[in-house]
XYZ file of C-alpha atoms in Angstrom:
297
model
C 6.916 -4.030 -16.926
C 4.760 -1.240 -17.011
C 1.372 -0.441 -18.952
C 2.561 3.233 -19.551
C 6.063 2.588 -21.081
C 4.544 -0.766 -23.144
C 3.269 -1.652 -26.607
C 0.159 -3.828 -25.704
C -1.865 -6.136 -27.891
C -5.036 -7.563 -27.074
C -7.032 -10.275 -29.976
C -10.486 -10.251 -28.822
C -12.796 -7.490 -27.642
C -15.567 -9.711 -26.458
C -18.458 -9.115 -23.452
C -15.042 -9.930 -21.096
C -12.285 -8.611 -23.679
C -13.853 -5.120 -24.425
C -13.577 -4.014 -20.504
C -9.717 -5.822 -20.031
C -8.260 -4.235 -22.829
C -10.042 -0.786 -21.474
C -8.122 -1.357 -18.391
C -4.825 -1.496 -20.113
C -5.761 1.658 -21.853
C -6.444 3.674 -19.174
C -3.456 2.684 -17.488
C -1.523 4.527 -20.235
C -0.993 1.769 -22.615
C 0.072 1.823 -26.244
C -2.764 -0.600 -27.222
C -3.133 -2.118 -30.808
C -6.113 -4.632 -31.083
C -8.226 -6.687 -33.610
C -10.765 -8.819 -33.140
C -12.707 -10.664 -35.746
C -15.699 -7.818 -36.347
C -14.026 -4.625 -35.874
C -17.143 -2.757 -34.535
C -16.835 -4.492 -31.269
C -13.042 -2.142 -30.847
C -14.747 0.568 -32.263
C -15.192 1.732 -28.660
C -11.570 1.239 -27.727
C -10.607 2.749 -31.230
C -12.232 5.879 -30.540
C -10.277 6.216 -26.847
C -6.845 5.702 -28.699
C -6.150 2.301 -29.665
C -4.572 1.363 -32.967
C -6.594 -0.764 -35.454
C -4.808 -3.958 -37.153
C -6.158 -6.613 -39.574
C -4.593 -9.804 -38.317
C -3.148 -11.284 -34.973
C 0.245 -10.518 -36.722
C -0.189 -7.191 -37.405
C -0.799 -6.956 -33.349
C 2.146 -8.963 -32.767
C 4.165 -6.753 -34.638
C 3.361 -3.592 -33.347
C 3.596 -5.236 -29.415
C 5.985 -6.189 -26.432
C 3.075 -7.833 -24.729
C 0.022 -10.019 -26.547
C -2.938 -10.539 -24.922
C -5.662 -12.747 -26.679
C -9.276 -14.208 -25.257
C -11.340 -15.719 -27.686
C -13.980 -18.209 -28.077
C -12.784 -21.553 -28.741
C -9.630 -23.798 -29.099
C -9.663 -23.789 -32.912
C -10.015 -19.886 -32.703
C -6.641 -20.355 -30.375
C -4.780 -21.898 -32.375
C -4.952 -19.968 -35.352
C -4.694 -16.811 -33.401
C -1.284 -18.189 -32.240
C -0.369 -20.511 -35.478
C -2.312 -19.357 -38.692
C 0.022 -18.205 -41.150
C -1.414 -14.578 -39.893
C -1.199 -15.503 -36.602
C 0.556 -14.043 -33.667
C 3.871 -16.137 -33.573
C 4.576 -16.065 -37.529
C 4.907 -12.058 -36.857
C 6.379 -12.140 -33.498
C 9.458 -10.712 -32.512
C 11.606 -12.072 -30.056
C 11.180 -11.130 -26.355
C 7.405 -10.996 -27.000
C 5.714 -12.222 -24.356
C 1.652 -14.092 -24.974
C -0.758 -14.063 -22.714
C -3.419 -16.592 -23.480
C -6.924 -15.493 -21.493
C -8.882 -17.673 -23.455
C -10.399 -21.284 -21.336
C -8.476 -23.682 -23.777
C -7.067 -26.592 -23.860
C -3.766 -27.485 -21.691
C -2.637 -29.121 -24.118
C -2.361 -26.609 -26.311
C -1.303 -24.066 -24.185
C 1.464 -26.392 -23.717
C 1.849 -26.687 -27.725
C 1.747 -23.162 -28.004
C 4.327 -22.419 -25.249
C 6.732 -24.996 -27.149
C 6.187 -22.888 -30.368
C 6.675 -19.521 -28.892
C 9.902 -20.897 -27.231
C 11.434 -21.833 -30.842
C 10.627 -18.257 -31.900
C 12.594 -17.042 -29.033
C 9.303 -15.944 -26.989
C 6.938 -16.451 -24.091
C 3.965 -17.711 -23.891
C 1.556 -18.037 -20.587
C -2.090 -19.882 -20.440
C -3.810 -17.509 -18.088
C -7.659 -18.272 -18.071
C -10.016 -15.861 -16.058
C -13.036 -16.309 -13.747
C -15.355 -13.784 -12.451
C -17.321 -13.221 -16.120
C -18.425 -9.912 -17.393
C -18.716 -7.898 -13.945
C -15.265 -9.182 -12.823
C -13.940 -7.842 -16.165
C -15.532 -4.545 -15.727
C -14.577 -3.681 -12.295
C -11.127 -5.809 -12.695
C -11.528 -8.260 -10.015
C -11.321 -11.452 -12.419
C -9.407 -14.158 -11.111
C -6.755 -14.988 -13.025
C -4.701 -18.543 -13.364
C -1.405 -18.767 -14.632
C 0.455 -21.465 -16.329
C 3.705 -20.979 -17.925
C 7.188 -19.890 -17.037
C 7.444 -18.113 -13.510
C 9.990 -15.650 -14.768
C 7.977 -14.405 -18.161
C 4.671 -14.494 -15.317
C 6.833 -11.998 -12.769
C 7.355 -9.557 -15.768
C 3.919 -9.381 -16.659
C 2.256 -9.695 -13.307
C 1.891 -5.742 -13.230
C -0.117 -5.932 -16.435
C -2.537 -8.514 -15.024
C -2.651 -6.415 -12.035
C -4.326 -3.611 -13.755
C -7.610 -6.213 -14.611
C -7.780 -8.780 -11.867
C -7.644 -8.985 -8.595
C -6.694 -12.519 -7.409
C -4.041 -13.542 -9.638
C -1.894 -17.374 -8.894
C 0.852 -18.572 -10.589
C -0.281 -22.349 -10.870
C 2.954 -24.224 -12.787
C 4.156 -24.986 -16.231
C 2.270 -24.531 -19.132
C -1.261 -25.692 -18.848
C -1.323 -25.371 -15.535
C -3.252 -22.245 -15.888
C -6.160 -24.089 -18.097
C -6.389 -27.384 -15.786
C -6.747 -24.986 -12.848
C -9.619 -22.888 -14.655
C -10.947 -27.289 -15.268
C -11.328 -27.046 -11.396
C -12.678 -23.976 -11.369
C -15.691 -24.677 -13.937
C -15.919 -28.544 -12.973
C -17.327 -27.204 -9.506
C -19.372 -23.261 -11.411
C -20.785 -26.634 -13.447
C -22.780 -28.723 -10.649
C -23.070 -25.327 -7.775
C -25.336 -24.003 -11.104
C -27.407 -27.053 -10.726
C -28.013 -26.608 -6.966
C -28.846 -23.131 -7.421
C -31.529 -23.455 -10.120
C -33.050 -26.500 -8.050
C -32.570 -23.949 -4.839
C -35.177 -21.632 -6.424
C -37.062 -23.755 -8.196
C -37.842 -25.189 -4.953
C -38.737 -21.905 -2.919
C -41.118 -20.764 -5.684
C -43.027 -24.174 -5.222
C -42.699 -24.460 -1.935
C -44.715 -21.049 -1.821
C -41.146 -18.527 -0.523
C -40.369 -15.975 -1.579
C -37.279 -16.855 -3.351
C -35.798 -13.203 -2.695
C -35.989 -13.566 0.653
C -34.629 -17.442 0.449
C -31.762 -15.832 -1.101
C -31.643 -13.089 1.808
C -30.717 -16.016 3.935
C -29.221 -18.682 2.480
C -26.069 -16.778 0.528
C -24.817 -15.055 3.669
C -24.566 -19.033 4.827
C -23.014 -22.010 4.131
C -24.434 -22.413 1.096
C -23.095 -19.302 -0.217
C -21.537 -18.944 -3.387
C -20.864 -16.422 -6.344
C -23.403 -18.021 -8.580
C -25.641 -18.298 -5.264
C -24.841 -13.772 -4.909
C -24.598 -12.964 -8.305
C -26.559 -15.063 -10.615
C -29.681 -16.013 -8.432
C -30.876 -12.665 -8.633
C -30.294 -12.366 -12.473
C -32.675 -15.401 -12.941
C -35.313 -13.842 -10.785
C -35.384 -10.654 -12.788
C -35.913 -12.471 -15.932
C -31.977 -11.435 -16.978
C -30.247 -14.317 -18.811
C -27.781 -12.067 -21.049
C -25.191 -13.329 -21.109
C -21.741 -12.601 -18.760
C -20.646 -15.505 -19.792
C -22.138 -17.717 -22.821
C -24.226 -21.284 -22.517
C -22.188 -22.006 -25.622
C -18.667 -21.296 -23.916
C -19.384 -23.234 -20.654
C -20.405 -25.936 -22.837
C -17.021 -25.978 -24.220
C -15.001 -25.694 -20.888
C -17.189 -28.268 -19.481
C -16.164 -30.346 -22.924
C -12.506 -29.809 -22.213
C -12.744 -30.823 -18.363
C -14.980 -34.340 -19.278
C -12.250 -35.228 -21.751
C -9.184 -34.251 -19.773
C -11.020 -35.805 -16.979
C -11.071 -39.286 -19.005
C -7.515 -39.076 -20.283
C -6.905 -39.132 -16.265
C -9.475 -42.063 -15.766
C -11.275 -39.939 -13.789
C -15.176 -40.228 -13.786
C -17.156 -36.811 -12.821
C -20.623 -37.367 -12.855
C -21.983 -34.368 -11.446
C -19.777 -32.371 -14.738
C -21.543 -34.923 -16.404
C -24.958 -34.216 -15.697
C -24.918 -30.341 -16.253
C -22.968 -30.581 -19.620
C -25.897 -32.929 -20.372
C -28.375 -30.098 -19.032
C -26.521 -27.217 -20.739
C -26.061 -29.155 -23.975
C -30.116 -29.340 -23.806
C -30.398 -25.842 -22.982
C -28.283 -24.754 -26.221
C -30.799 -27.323 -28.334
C -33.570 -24.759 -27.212
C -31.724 -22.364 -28.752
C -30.216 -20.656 -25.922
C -26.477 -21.016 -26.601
C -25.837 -17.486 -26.513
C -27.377 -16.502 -22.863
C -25.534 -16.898 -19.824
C -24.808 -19.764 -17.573
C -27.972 -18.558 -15.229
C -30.490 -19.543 -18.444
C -30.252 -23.057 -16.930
C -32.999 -22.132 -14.894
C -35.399 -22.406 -17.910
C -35.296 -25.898 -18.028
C -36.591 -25.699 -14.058
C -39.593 -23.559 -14.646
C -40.154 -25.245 -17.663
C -39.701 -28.317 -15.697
C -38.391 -29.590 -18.880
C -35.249 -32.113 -17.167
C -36.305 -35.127 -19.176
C -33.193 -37.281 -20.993
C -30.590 -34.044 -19.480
């Protein structure tokens, strides 16, 4: 399967979805997308890709779905509304869920798309809005191995580390793992510079140090310096890690599994987002360190 000779939708044209669908366009695509508030496709509009209403117009019009959106309600209709992607689909379609969701409704949704005589694959993504635009997300894959080795090519084209992990849901309990240890390394690094500053350092040159170590990290490379330039935009939203970090506490206590360390930074972030900060990025924790404002997180 290749972009240039395939009908490609993508539902959601987000900080992360705007730059993945881009990549399928440039790689010679036939791309029809929507996306709740059509200005945010307007760019992709204006470089050739076809405008539709609904997630079933999309489906329609495509061989290949692609959706990442914000939330597990906003999944499921996208897949089950009456408008939604599988009420429209054809069969031999092939879905390509991007959004962090829950695995058990990738799993539901899988089940569905198999009784309309399609595929459907929970693929979450790491590596936030810089990984989208230069297409080195890491991408985790749940679903059936045959319907992931047709569509491998097309995740190709926007990430860079891509791992079939198992059935359906296997995907979105890997990308669990993957926030469950983003949640407490963002702790450390906040407390890693809130330290320096008092401590007198200059937390630039801390930084110069300790990420070429062993405390190294992405957040550690690529966040740090955000929060010393005073940058918490968002590349990925307080509000969304909020909600994976949801998702991994409860699926974490259907498994009788206690994580107190995803405990304590939900509890954090969920106080950052009562400051009103749900819509920066993950980095904005650092607020709450230079406001020294930890109390009942």
């Amino acid at each position: 399967m290749h972009a240039q000779d395939t009908a490609i939708g993508f539902v959601g044209t987000g900080v992360m979805g705007a730059s993945m669908a881009g990549h399928l366009l440039d790689a010679g695509a036939d791309l029809h997308v929507t996306t709740r508030t059509q200005g945010k496709a307007q760019a992709l509009i204006d470089r050739g890709a076809t405008w539709h209403g609904t997630p079933g117009g999309v489906a329609e019009a495509s061989t290949v779905v692609f959706t990442i959106v914000g939330f597990p309600p906003d999944v499921e209709s996208v897949y089950l509304g009456d408008d939604g992607l599988l009420a429209h689909a054809k069969p031999d379609t092939y879905f390509v869920d991007m959004t962090t969701s829950s695995p058990a409704l990738a799993k539901a949704i899988a089940d569905r798309a198999a009784k309309h005589g399609c595929f459907a694959l929970d693929a979450p993504v790491s590596g936030g809005d810089r990984g989208a635009r230069e297409a080195k997300l890491s991408i985790m894959v749940g679903g059936d191995r045959a319907a992931f080795d047709r569509v491998r090519p097309l995740l190709d084209i926007m990430g860079a580390n891509i791992v079939y992990q198992g059935p359906a849901g296997s995907g979105q309990h890997c990308k669990m793992c993957n926030q469950i240890a983003i949640a407490s390394g963002m702790l450390g690094v906040c407390e890693s510079l809130a330290y320096a500053e008092r401590a007198g350092l200059d937390p630039r040159t801390v930084l110069e140090s300790i990420s070429a170590g062993a405390a190294g990290s992405w957040s550690l490379s690529h966040l740090a310096p955000r929060i010393l330039d005073g940058d918490f935009e968002p590349g990925f939203f307080v509000k969304h890690f909020i909600k994976d970090m949801t998702i991994a506490s409860e699926s974490g206590d259907r498994m009788g599994l206690e994580l107190p360390g995803l405990a304590t930074a939900l509890a954090m972030y969920e106080k950052l987002a009562g400051k009103g900060l749900g819509d920066k990025g993950t980095q904005a924790l650092f607020e709450l360190y230079d406001d020294q404002d930890l109390d009942d997180a």
